[in-house]
Amino acid sequence: MKLILDTANLDDIRYFNTYYPIVGVTTNPTILSREGGDIVAHLHEIRKIIGDEKELHIQVTETEYEAIVKEAKMIVKAFGKKSFVKIPATDIGLRATKTLSDEGIGVTVTAVLSAGQALLAANAGAAYVAPYVSRLENICENGVETVAEIQQIFDAAGCDTEILAASFKTAREVLEVALTGAGAATVAADVMKKLLSHTTTDTSIAGFAADWEKAFGKRTLGSML
Ligand code: E4P
């Protein structure tokens, strides 16, 4: 399962893009509102940090069909071919998704809260559908099961649309989604860190260093070769 970073914070993007094997960055209007300022310059800076080959998902802010299509084309023109236009799962969104997909523009149908929405988005030609795992959990639904159901539908149909699972609050949710066979997940910085950090890893590393130093002092293996 590909991992994408769910933030517009430049420091976090620089850090995770350097150290973690992320394949891109996702944003939404709420995420961008946290950064404020010249948001177009900010998005260009994100593109500069991650380079031209990684995915950058940017949500449309228009709500009418013609305006969504126009804005989507402007997004791709401004931020490059590896930009995916996020469009919410509505009737107008489906129509725009079909138009844009037919023209070869990658669409991520977002705010997906049901398998029915995902099925329609896939039929409209979406590159990705983004089911909101923890928002489902918060309305007493099973977010992971919904992702699993969507994956089963896509597998049965043999369609190319991938799941980009979103809205995670715990690292465990990410693992459970990975077990469904979902193609990608977008994860915020705090949850991404939790996937890696482990106190026993830290104590193991400290133990290796102490044992080595006791036997060989400050010399490194490389310095002895
Ligand atoms: C992707 O970018 C989604 O918009 C995002 O994961 C939603 O997350 P939230 O439910 O924590 O706002």
Coordinates of N, CA, C and O and ligand atoms in Angstrom, one line a residue, residues 6 26-28 31 86 132 135 166-167 169 186, ligand 1:
D6 N -0.6 13.5 4.5 CA -1.8 14.3 4.5 C -1.6 15.6 5.3 O -2.0 15.7 6.4
T26 N -1.3 14.9 0.1 CA -2.7 15.3 -0.1 C -3.0 16.5 0.7 O -2.5 16.7 1.8
T27 N -3.9 17.3 0.1 CA -4.4 18.5 0.8 C -5.9 18.5 0.7 O -6.4 17.7 -0.1
N28 N -6.5 19.3 1.4 CA -7.9 19.6 1.2 C -8.1 21.1 1.7 O -7.2 21.7 2.3
I31 N -7.1 21.6 5.3 CA -5.6 21.5 5.5 C -4.9 22.8 5.0 O -4.0 23.3 5.7
K86 N -8.9 16.7 -6.5 CA -9.9 16.1 -5.6 C -11.3 16.7 -5.8 O -11.4 17.9 -5.8
Y132 N -13.2 7.9 3.9 CA -12.8 8.6 5.2 C -13.0 7.7 6.4 O -14.1 7.6 7.0
R135 N -13.8 9.3 10.0 CA -15.1 9.9 10.0 C -16.2 8.9 10.0 O -17.3 9.1 10.5
A166 N -8.3 7.6 3.6 CA -8.0 8.9 4.2 C -8.7 9.0 5.6 O -9.4 8.1 6.0
S167 N -8.4 10.1 6.3 CA -9.0 10.4 7.6 C -8.6 9.3 8.6 O -9.5 8.7 9.1
K169 N -7.0 8.3 12.3 CA -6.7 8.8 13.6 C -5.7 7.9 14.3 O -5.0 8.4 15.3
T186 N -3.6 8.0 2.8 CA -3.0 9.2 3.1 C -3.0 9.4 4.6 O -4.1 9.3 5.2
Ligands
E4P1 C1 -7.5 13.7 2.6 O1 -6.8 14.7 2.3 C2 -8.7 13.9 3.5 O2 -9.3 15.1 3.1 C3 -8.3 13.9 4.9 O3 -7.6 12.7 5.2 C4 -9.5 14.0 5.8 O4 -9.0 13.9 7.1 P1 -9.9 14.3 8.4 O5 -11.1 13.5 8.5 O6 -8.9 14.1 9.6 O7 -10.2 15.8 8.3

